Short mmCIF file of C-alpha atoms in Angstrom, two decimals:
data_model
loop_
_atom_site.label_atom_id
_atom_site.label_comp_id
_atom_site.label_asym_id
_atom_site.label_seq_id
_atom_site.Cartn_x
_atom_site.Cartn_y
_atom_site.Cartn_z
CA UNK A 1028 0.00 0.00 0.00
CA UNK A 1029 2.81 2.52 0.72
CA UNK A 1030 5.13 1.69 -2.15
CA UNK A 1031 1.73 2.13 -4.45
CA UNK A 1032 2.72 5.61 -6.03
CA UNK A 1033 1.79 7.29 -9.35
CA UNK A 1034 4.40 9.36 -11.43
CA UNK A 1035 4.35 12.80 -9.20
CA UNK A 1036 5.03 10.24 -6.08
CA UNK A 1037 1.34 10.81 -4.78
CA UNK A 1038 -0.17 7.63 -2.83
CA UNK A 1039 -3.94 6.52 -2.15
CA UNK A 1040 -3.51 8.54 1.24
CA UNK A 1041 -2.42 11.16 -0.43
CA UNK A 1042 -6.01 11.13 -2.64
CA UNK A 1043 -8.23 11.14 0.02
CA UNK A 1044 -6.44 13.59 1.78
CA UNK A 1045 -7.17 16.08 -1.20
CA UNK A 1046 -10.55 15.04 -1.89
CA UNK A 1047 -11.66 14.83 1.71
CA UNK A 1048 -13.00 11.33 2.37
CA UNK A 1049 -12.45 10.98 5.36
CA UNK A 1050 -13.73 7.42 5.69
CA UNK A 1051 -11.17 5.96 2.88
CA UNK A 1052 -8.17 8.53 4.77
CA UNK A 1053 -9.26 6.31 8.19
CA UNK A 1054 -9.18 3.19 6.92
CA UNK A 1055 -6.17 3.68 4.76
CA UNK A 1056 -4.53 5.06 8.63
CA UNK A 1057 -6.00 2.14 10.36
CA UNK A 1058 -4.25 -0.40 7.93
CA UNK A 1059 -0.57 1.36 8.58
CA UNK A 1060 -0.48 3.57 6.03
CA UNK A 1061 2.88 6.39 5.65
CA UNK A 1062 1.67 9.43 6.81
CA UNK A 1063 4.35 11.15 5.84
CA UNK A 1064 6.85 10.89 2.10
CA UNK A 1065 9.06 13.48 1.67
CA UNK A 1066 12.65 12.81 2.83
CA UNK A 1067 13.82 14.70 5.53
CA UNK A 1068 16.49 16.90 4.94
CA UNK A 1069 19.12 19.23 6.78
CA UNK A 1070 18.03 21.78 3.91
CA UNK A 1071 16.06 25.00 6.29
CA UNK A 1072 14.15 25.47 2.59
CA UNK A 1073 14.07 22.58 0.45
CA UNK A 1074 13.82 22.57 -3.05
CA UNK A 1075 10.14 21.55 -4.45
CA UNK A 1076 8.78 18.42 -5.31
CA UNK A 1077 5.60 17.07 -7.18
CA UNK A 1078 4.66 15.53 -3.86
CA UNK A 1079 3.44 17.49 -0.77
CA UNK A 1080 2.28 15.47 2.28
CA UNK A 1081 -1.15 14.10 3.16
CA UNK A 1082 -1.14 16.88 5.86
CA UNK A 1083 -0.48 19.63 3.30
CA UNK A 1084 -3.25 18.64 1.28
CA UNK A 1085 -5.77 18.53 3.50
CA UNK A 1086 -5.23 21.60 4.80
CA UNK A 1087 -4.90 23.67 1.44
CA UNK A 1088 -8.27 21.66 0.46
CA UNK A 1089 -9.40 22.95 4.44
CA UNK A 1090 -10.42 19.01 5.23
CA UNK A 1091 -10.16 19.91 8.73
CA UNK A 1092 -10.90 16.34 9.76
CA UNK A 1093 -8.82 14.35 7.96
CA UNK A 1094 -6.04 17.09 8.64
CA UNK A 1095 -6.88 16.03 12.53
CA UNK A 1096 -6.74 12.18 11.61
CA UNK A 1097 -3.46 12.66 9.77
CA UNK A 1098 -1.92 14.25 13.05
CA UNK A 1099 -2.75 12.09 15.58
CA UNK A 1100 -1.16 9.15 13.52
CA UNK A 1101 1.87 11.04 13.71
CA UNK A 1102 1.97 13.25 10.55
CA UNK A 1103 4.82 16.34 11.28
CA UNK A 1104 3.27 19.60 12.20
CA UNK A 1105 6.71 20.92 11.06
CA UNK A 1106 7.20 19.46 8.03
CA UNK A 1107 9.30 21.61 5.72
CA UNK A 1108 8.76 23.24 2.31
CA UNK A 1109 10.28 25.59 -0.19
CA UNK A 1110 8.94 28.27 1.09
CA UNK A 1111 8.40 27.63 5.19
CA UNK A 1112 6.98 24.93 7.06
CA UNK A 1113 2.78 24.22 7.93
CA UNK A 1114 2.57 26.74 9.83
CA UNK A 1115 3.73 29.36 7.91
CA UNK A 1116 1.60 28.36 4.73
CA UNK A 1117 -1.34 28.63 6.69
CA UNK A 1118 -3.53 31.41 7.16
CA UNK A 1119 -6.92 29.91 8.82
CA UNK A 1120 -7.31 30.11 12.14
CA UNK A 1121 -8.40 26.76 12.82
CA UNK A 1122 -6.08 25.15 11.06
CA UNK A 1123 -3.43 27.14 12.62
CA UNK A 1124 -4.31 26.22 16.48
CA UNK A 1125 -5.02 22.89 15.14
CA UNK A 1126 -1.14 22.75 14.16
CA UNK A 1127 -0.18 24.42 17.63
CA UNK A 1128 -2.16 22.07 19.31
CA UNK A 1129 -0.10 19.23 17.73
CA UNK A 1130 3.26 20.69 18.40
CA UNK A 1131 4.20 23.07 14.98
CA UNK A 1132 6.62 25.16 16.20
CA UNK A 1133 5.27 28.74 16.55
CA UNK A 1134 8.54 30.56 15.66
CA UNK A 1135 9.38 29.14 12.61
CA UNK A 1136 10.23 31.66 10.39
CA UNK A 1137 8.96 31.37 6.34
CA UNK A 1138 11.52 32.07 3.35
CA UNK A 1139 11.48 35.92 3.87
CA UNK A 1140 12.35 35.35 7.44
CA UNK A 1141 9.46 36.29 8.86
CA UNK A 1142 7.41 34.64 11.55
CA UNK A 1143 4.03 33.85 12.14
CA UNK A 1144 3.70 36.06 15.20
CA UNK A 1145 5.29 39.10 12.86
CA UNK A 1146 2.79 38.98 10.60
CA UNK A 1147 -0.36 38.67 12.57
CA UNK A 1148 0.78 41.67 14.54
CA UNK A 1149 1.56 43.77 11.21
CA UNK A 1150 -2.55 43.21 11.01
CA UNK A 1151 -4.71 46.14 12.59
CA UNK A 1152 -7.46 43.36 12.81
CA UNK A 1153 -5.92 40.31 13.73
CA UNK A 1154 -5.45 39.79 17.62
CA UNK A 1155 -7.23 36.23 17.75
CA UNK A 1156 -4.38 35.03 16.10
CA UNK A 1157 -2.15 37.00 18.22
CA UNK A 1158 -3.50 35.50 21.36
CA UNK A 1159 -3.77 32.09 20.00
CA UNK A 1160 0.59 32.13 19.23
CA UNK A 1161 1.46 33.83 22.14
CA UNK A 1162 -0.48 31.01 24.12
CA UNK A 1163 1.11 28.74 22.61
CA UNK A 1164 4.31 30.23 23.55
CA UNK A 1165 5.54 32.58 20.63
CA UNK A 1166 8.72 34.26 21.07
CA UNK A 1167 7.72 38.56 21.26
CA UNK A 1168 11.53 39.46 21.04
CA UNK A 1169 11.91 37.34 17.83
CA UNK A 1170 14.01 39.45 15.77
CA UNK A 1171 14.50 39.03 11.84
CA UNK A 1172 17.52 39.08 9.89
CA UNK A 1173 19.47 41.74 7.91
CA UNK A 1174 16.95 41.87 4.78
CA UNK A 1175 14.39 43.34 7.27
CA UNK A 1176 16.66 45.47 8.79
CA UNK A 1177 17.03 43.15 11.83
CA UNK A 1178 13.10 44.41 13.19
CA UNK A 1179 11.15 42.78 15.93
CA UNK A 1180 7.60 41.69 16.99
CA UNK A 1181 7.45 45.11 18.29
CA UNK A 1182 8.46 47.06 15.19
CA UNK A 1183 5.60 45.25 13.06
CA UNK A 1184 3.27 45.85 15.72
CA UNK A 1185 3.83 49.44 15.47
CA UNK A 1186 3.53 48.81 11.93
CA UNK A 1187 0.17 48.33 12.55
CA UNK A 1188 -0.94 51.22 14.29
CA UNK A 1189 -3.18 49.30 16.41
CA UNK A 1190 -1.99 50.62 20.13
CA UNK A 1191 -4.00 47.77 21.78
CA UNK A 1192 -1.82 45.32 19.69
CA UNK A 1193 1.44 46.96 21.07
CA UNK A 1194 0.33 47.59 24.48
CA UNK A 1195 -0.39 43.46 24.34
CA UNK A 1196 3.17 42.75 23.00
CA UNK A 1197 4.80 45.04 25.80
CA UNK A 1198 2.61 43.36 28.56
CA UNK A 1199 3.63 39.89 27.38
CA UNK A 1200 7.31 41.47 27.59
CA UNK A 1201 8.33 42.34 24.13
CA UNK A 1202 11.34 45.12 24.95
CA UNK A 1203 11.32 48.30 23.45
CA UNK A 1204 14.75 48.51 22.73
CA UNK A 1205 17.50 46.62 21.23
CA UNK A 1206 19.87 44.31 23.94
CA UNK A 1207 22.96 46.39 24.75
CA UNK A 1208 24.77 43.34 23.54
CA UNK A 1209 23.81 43.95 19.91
CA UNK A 1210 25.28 47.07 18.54
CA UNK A 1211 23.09 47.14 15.90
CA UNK A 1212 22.36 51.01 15.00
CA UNK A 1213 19.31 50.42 13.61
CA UNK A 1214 15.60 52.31 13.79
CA UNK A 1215 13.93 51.40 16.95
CA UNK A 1216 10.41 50.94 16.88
CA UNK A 1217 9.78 54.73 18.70
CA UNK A 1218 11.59 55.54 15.13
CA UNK A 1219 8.85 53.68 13.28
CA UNK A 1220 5.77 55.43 15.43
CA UNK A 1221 7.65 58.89 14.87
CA UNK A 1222 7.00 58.14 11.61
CA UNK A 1223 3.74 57.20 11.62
CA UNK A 1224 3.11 60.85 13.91
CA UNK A 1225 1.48 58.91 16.31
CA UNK A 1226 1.65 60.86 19.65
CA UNK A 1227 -0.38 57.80 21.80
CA UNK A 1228 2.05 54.99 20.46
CA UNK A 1229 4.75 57.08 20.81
CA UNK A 1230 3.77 58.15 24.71
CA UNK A 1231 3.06 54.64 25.28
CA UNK A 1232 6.48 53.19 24.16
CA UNK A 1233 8.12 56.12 26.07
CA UNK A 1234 5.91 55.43 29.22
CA UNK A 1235 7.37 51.23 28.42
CA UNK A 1236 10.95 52.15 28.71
CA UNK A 1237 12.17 53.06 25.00
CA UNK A 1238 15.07 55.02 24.70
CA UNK A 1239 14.53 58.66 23.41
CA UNK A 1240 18.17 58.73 22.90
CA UNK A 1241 18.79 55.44 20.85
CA UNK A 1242 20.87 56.44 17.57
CA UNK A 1243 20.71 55.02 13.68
CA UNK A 1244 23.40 56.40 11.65
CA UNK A 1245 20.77 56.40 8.94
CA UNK A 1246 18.18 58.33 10.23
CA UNK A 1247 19.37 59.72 13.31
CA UNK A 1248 18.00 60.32 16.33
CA UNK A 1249 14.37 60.15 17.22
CA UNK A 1250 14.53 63.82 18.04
CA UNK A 1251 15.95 63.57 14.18
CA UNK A 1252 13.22 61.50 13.01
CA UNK A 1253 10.29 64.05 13.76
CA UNK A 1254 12.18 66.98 12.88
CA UNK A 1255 12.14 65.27 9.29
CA UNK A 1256 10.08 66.48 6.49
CA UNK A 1257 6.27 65.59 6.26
CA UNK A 1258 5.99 63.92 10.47
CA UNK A 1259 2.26 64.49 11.20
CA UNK A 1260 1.86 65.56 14.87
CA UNK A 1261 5.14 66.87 14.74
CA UNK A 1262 4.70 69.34 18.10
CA UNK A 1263 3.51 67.07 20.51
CA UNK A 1264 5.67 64.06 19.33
CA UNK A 1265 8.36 66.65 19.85
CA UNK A 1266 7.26 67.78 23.30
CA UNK A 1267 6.88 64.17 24.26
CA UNK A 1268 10.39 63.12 23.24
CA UNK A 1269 11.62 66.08 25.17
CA UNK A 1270 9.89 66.37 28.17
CA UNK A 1271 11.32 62.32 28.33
CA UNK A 1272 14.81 63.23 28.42
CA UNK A 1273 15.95 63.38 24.17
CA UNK A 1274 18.75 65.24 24.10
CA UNK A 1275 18.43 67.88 21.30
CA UNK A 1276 22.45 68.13 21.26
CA UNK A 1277 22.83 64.62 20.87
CA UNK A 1278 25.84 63.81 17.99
CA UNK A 1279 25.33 61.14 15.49
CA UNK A 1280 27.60 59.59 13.20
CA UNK A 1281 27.52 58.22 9.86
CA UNK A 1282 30.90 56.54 10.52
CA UNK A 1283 31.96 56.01 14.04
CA UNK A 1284 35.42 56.28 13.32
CA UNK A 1285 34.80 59.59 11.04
CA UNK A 1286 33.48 62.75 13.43
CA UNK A 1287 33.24 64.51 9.81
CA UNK A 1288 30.66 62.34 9.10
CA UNK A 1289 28.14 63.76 11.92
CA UNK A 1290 24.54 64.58 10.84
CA UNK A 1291 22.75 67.76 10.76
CA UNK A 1292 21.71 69.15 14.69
CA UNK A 1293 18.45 68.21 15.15
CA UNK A 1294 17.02 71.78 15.32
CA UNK A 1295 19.09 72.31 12.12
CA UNK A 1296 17.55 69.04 10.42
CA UNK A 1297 14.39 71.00 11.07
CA UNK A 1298 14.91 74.17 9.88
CA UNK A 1299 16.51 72.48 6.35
CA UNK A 1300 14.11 69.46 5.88
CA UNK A 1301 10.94 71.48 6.25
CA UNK A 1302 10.11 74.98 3.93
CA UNK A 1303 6.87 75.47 6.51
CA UNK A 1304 8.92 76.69 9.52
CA UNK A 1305 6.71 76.78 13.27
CA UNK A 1306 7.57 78.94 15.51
CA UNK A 1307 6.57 77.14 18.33
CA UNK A 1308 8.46 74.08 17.20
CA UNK A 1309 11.67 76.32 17.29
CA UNK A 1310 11.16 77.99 20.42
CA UNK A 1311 10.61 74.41 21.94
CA UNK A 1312 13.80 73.43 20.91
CA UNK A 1313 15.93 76.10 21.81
CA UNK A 1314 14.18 76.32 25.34
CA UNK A 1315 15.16 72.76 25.69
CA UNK A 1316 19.05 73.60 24.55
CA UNK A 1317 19.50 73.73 21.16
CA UNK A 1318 22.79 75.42 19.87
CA UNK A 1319 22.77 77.76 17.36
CA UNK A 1320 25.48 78.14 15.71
CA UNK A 1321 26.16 80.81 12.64
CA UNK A 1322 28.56 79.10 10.36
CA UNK A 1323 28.84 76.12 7.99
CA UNK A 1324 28.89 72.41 9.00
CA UNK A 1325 32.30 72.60 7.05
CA UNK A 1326 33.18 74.97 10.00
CA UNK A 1327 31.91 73.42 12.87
CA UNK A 1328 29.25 70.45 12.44
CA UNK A 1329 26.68 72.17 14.17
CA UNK A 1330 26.23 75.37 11.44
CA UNK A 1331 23.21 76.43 9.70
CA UNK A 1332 24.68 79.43 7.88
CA UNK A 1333 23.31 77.49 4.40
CA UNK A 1334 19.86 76.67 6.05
CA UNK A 1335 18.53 79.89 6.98
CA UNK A 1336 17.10 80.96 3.25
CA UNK A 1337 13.87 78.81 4.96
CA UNK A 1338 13.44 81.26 7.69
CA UNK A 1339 14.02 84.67 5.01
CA UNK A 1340 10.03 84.63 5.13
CA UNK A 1341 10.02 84.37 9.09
CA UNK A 1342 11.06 87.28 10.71
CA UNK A 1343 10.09 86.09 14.39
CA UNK A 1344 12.00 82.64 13.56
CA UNK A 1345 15.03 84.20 12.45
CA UNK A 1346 15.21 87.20 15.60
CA UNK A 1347 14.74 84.31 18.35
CA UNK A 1348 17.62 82.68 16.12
CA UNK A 1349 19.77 85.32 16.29
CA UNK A 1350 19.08 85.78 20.23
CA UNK A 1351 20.23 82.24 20.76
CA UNK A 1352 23.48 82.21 18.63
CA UNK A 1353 26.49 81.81 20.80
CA UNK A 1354 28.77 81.91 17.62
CA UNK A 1355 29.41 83.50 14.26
CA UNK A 1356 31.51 83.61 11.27
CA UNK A 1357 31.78 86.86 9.33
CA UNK A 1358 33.96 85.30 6.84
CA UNK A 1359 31.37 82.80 5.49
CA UNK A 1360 28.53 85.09 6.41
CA UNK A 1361 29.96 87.36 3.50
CA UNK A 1362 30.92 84.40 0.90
CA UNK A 1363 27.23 83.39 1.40
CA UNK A 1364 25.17 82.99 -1.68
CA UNK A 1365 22.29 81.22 0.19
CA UNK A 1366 20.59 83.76 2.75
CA UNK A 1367 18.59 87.04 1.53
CA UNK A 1368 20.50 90.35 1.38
CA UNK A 1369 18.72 91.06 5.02
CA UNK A 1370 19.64 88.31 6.62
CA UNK A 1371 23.54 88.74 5.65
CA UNK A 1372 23.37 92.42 6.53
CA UNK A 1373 21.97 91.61 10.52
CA UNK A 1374 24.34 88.57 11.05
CA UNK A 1375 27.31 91.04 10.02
CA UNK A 1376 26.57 93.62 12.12
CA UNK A 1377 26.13 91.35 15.49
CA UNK A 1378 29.29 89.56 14.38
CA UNK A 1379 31.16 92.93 14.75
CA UNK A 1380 30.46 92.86 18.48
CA UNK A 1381 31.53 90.31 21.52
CA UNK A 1382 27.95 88.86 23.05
CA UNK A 1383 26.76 90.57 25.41
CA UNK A 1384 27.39 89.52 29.47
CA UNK A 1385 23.46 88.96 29.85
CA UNK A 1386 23.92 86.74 26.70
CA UNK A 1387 26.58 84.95 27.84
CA UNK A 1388 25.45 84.49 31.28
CA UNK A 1389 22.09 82.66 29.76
CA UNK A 1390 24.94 80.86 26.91
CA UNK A 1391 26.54 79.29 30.29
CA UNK A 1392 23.19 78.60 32.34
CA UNK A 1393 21.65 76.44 29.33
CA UNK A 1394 25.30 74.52 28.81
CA UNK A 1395 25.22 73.93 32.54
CA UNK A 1396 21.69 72.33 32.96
CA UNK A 1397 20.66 71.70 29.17
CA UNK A 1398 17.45 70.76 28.77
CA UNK A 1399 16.30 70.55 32.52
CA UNK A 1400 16.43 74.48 32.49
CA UNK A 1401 12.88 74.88 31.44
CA UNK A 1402 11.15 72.69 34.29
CA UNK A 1403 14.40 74.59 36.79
CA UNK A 1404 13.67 78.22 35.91
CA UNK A 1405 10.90 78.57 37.81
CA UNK A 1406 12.73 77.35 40.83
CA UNK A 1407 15.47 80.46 40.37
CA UNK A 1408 14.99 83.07 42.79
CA UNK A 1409 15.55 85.70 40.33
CA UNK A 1410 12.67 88.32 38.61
CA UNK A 1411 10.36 87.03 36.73
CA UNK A 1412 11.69 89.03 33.89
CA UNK A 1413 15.06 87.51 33.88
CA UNK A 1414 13.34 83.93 34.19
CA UNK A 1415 11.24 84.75 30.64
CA UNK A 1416 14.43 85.75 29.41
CA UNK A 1417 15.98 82.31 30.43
CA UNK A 1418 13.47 80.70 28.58
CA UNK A 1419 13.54 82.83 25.22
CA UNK A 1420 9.59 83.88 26.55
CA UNK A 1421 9.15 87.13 24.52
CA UNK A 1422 5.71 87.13 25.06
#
């Protein structure tokens, strides 16, 4: 009976598997029958054959009975195939917890690396499959491989957008940041709900322990990331990331071994990536510490000398800017070809002239408590005037 084969290597059990009777499938199981044919193999992807299993059959054909049958005689829930094993061919949910239930193995990962637990999550809609892997043990730190930029069961649950999705993954523990012991400078999944200008997911990752100081040398910080161009909810992602401790001075390098290679400041990244300038967003980021620094990155890394032809139509952005700088260079301010006539003429004449003491005195203040000088101010027993001034309130 188990040597009776036709040309593609298909057996009687095989038949009835695919056509669903169920009664022929039991008696053909009853009289010892091979549940399973195709060799096994060391291969993590084999190469096709004409000949699935029974199993496979029965469950592409959704014979949900004889798929049962096939598994309690001792068909392999983890049987292999070019592109993944049963589980990840398998999209219905009662043929997936019919697998668990028989031992597939719920972290095995398909021919594009992914797992089954990463794609259910990447689903806004899908949380009954969710539950149903992580009950049966589904690994939420499973991490992919370089073609997917190394991402986690966390970053395609932000994918999603579906915060009660990601709040689940973080309760069953799912970390919100890379292990220290893998150095790999990639975006963290705060990046990915920056992105998305998401304020809840991003408060709730914050509020789970994600670092608002994690670095990519691709895309920055995640102060970087919603100072970008287009970032929907831009100011209260930005007041979120700041009033969490992001550091709006922090220094990121394209090359580690390179410190030419630094990216744009973040308030610079701003003020270049976007031709729709807020005031408000500026003001935020200077109050929180933000150099500014009149000269080009060729100069010193921090410049913006060649961004500020996107604040020539904002008068307010471009005074507050001035009151900040703690630096110039009349040289380059002359050679410019970038900033409007006006803007040259006002940066030469303050060059001309040291800063002022009250200047420097706030210059030294925000370099000695950085960004915690907003929330300390207030705590100064100074005049209120001199506190405003702190805090670049012109008001």
């Amino acid at each position: 009976m188990n040597a009776t084969t036709d040309e593609c290597g298909y057996s009687p059990l095989h038949l009835g598997a695919e056509h669903g009777d169920t009664a022929f499938v039991r008696l053909l199981l009853k009289s010892g029958a091979q549940v399973d044919y195709r060799p096994d193999t060391s291969e993590e992807f084999p190469e096709n054959t004409l000949c699935d299993e029974p199993l496979r059959l029965a469950i592409r054909n959704k014979h949900k009975d004889i798929a049962r049958l096939l598994l309690e005689h001792g068909a392999d829930p983890n049987k292999r195939y070019f592109f993944g094993s049963e589980i990840n061919l398998v999209s219905d949910l009662e043929f997936l917890e019919l697998l668990l239930t028989f031992g597939a193995n719920p972290d095995s990962k398909d021919r594009s690396g992914l797992n089954p637990l990463m794609k259910a999550v990447k689903q806004r809609n899908n949380m009954e499959v969710i539950v149903l892997l992580l009950k049966h043990g589904a690994d939420v730190n499973a991490i992919t491989d370089q073609r997917h930029d190394y991402r986690t069961v966390l970053h395609y649950a932000v994918v999603s957008g579906n915060i009660n999705i990601i709040d689940l993954m973080i309760k069953q523990g799912a970390k919100p940041n890379y292990d220290k012991d893998f150095d790999l400078k990639k975006p963290s999944p705060l990046d990915l709900a920056i992105l998305k200008g998401d304020p809840n997911i991003v408060e709730l990752l914050i509020r789970s322990g994600a670092d608002v100081n994690c670095s990519s040398p691709i895309i920055g910080s995640p102060l970087h990331v919603a100072c970008a161009e287009g970032i929907p909810n831009r100011y209260d992602i930005l007041t979120l990331l700041l009033e969490a401790g992001a550091d709006p001075n922090l220094k990121v390098f394209t090359d580690d071994f390179d410190y030419s290679s630094q990216l744009r400041p973040v308030l610079v990244e701003y003020i270049a990536s976007n031709e729709r300038l807020n005031m408000a967003i500026v003001k935020m980021l200077i109050t929180y510490g933000s150099r500014v620094i009149m000269k080009t990155q060729f100069r010193d890394p921090d410049g913006m000398l060649n961004y500020l032809k996107n604040v020539a139509s904002n008068e307010n952005i471009f005074f507050i800017l001035l009151e900040a700088c703690e630096a110039f260079d009349p040289c380059l301010i002359r050679r410019n070809q970038v900033m409007s006539p006006k803007q040259k003429t006002k940066l030469l004449e303050l060059s001309k002239y040291p800063l002022t003491l009250k200047k420097q005195i706030r210059l030294y203040m925000r370099k000695l408590i950085g960004s915690k000088l907003l929330h300390s101010a207030n705590g100064f027993d100074i005049p209120h005037c001199l506190k405003k001034y702190l805090l670049f309130d012109y008001s």
